[in-house]
């Protein structure tokens, strides 16, 4: 089961829904956590735009005015909800992965801009964790950093970080190494960077999926990076081509490979660029073999 998260900074734009669906399809997401919908009454028709034609369920928290708002949406054929807890800053959804007798607790989080409110939320989540058992996964915009190096060109709040790290330690949470972007938030003037978005998991979650991968993508539709947590292996199909040592001695081999690698790909995603170039190299090698 794969998970995604983004602080979308307003769920009204059609382009944002299109990008969400693209991420869901590309990364085979079964659960998508969205923060800052900025809607007081997010209608079913607007929610439906964020998913494809497959069966889905959702849970939401309305924004206060134009501030906040949460939406959790998931594949109803893969994850079955059994319990829900929510307030203005998080949606907790407990259920089971279809075919597995494992309780999974997924928490979609939007940390308040108020330091006091965030500290209250840490205590609320710890209290809930003591009463709801299962494999815990928390993802979203925590609005807090853990270490000075998680901020660039902005002030580090040592007191806030201390409380946040205490919450993580007391809750027994861990983080996967994050690939892609080092910082997940870019300020409007383009000068300040912070790692505000993250994924926290409990011991048992990490033990079940020790090789899961976490990726922070480029900020295309928001000033926050989408996060992708992949626990299942994605199949990228057969290898583009086989390589034999004898090919290196063929006349014109180097030029043929270089021609394929020089092919143009407009994608913003490095894996797609690499796959396109491999395909181009394969086609050029076929042409060389036919001469």
XYZ file of C-alpha atoms in Angstrom, residues 19-260:
242
model
C -1.952 16.817 -10.670
C -3.277 14.865 -7.673
C -4.803 12.243 -9.977
C -1.527 12.043 -11.902
C 0.401 11.376 -8.690
C -2.129 8.755 -7.598
C -1.774 6.977 -10.940
C 2.003 7.329 -11.314
C 2.837 6.110 -7.812
C -0.063 3.674 -7.439
C -1.309 5.460 -4.318
C -4.001 3.859 -2.205
C -4.255 6.678 0.346
C -3.859 10.407 -0.247
C -3.704 12.973 2.576
C -4.393 16.602 1.654
C -3.879 19.601 3.922
C -5.122 23.194 3.601
C -8.069 22.589 1.307
C -9.226 26.074 2.397
C -12.865 25.010 1.924
C -15.538 25.371 4.577
C -17.752 22.933 2.672
C -15.800 20.797 0.218
C -18.470 19.221 -1.973
C -18.482 15.620 -3.188
C -18.182 16.800 -6.785
C -14.919 18.613 -5.972
C -13.594 15.691 -3.927
C -14.360 13.310 -6.793
C -12.023 15.290 -9.061
C -9.077 14.214 -6.910
C -9.588 10.516 -7.639
C -9.894 8.373 -10.759
C -12.853 6.199 -11.735
C -12.093 3.524 -9.141
C -14.070 3.176 -5.925
C -13.023 5.567 -3.169
C -14.011 6.775 0.288
C -13.012 9.934 2.099
C -13.056 11.880 5.323
C -12.765 15.645 5.630
C -12.437 18.501 8.097
C -13.755 21.869 6.981
C -11.539 24.924 7.035
C -12.060 27.721 9.511
C -12.803 30.560 7.120
C -10.070 30.236 4.495
C -7.584 28.661 6.873
C -6.850 24.943 7.131
C -9.116 22.163 5.966
C -8.196 18.476 5.646
C -9.120 15.727 3.208
C -8.179 12.051 3.431
C -9.156 9.964 0.424
C -8.426 6.298 -0.230
C -9.053 3.314 -2.483
C -12.067 1.547 -0.974
C -11.082 -1.784 -2.524
C -7.706 -1.775 -0.762
C -8.323 -0.078 2.593
C -11.432 -0.591 4.735
C -12.123 2.035 7.387
C -13.257 0.859 10.823
C -12.776 3.899 13.054
C -12.269 7.637 12.780
C -11.118 10.452 15.050
C -10.795 14.016 13.837
C -10.470 17.598 14.918
C -9.365 20.825 13.269
C -5.762 19.686 12.890
C -5.867 15.985 12.119
C -7.941 13.146 10.707
C -7.199 9.717 12.141
C -8.457 6.798 10.068
C -8.108 3.262 11.371
C -8.822 0.250 9.210
C -7.415 -2.831 7.543
C -5.660 -3.500 4.286
C -7.872 -5.872 2.318
C -6.524 -9.408 2.567
C -4.401 -8.672 5.649
C -5.445 -8.996 9.273
C -3.417 -5.937 10.280
C -4.786 -2.798 11.917
C -3.469 0.319 10.196
C -3.829 3.784 11.729
C -3.282 6.660 9.269
C -3.200 10.229 10.564
C -3.455 13.169 8.162
C -1.896 16.147 9.988
C -1.922 19.911 9.567
C 0.022 21.531 12.389
C -1.301 24.849 13.606
C 0.770 27.989 13.077
C 0.352 28.538 16.830
C 3.135 26.998 18.912
C 0.771 26.483 21.840
C -1.802 24.741 19.656
C 0.858 22.443 18.223
C 1.957 21.407 21.713
C -1.639 20.648 22.640
C -1.944 18.540 19.468
C 1.168 16.512 20.337
C -0.394 15.598 23.684
C -3.762 14.775 22.091
C -2.115 12.453 19.571
C -0.127 10.679 22.291
C -3.305 10.161 24.291
C -5.095 8.741 21.264
C -2.145 6.480 20.444
C -2.434 4.949 23.906
C -6.026 3.941 23.188
C -5.983 2.994 19.483
C -3.714 0.098 18.585
C -2.311 -0.719 15.186
C 0.503 0.197 12.815
C 0.679 3.976 13.104
C 1.514 6.253 10.172
C 1.345 10.041 10.450
C 1.884 12.199 7.392
C 1.311 15.793 6.428
C 2.406 19.324 7.263
C 3.576 19.339 10.885
C 4.532 23.044 10.724
C 7.588 22.260 12.835
C 11.191 21.224 12.267
C 13.373 18.945 14.363
C 16.893 20.283 13.811
C 18.573 23.561 12.765
C 19.642 22.074 9.418
C 15.966 21.605 8.511
C 15.702 25.362 8.036
C 17.509 27.615 5.592
C 17.536 31.390 5.902
C 14.863 31.315 8.625
C 14.938 31.268 12.413
C 15.192 27.947 14.233
C 12.875 27.622 17.233
C 14.791 25.433 19.678
C 11.858 25.250 22.126
C 9.407 24.141 19.468
C 11.854 21.553 18.145
C 12.429 20.226 21.666
C 8.686 19.655 22.164
C 8.355 18.075 18.725
C 11.286 15.724 19.269
C 9.915 14.812 22.697
C 6.575 13.930 21.086
C 8.338 11.738 18.514
C 10.419 9.991 21.176
C 7.540 9.450 23.605
C 5.333 8.129 20.811
C 8.014 5.718 19.591
C 7.977 7.176 16.086
C 10.645 6.955 13.402
C 11.368 8.469 10.004
C 12.480 6.907 6.740
C 15.316 8.642 4.937
C 13.736 11.138 2.552
C 14.892 11.311 -1.034
C 14.254 14.022 -3.591
C 13.965 17.496 -2.069
C 15.882 18.341 1.114
C 13.337 21.002 2.108
C 9.605 20.615 1.578
C 8.459 24.237 1.932
C 9.514 27.366 0.053
C 8.341 30.780 1.263
C 6.411 33.024 -1.082
C 9.367 35.336 -1.679
C 11.586 32.370 -2.514
C 14.132 33.049 0.236
C 13.222 30.697 3.121
C 13.270 26.911 3.031
C 12.063 24.444 5.680
C 11.318 20.758 6.119
C 7.775 21.119 7.455
C 6.226 18.088 5.737
C 7.196 14.605 6.836
C 6.126 11.030 7.550
C 6.357 9.431 10.992
C 5.792 5.722 11.623
C 5.794 3.461 14.669
C 8.206 0.581 15.319
C 5.859 -2.100 14.005
C 5.166 -0.179 10.795
C 8.882 0.126 10.066
C 9.451 -3.518 10.992
C 6.751 -4.596 8.539
C 8.071 -2.386 5.733
C 11.788 -1.848 6.489
C 12.602 -1.118 2.855
C 9.852 1.419 2.224
C 10.988 4.550 0.391
C 10.038 8.178 1.016
C 10.293 10.762 -1.750
C 9.713 14.532 -1.686
C 8.743 15.755 -5.148
C 9.074 19.150 -6.799
C 6.720 21.941 -5.761
C 4.564 22.193 -8.905
C 1.118 23.120 -7.574
C 1.893 24.451 -4.109
C 4.716 25.925 -2.063
C 4.919 22.512 -0.361
C 6.404 19.335 -1.822
C 4.179 16.292 -2.274
C 5.421 13.312 -0.259
C 5.257 9.750 -1.564
C 5.734 6.768 0.768
C 6.085 3.543 -1.198
C 5.810 0.274 0.695
C 5.048 -1.969 -2.288
C 7.352 -2.691 -5.171
C 6.415 -0.872 -8.352
C 6.967 -2.834 -11.536
C 8.594 -0.791 -14.262
C 8.306 -3.588 -16.805
C 11.105 -5.499 -18.514
C 14.627 -4.141 -18.728
C 14.972 -1.713 -21.661
C 17.736 -3.793 -23.220
C 20.467 -6.294 -22.431
C 24.080 -5.194 -22.648
C 26.907 -7.486 -23.755
C 30.600 -6.718 -23.324
C 31.273 -7.587 -26.962
C 29.135 -4.641 -28.088
C 31.713 -2.181 -26.769
C 34.141 -3.294 -29.477
C 31.701 -2.628 -32.336
C 32.512 0.276 -34.621
C 30.192 3.199 -34.023
C 28.847 1.846 -30.706
C 29.860 4.884 -28.664
C 28.319 7.311 -31.145
C 25.096 5.291 -31.273
C 24.679 5.276 -27.503
C 25.507 8.987 -27.317
C 22.867 9.753 -29.939
C 20.239 7.946 -27.884
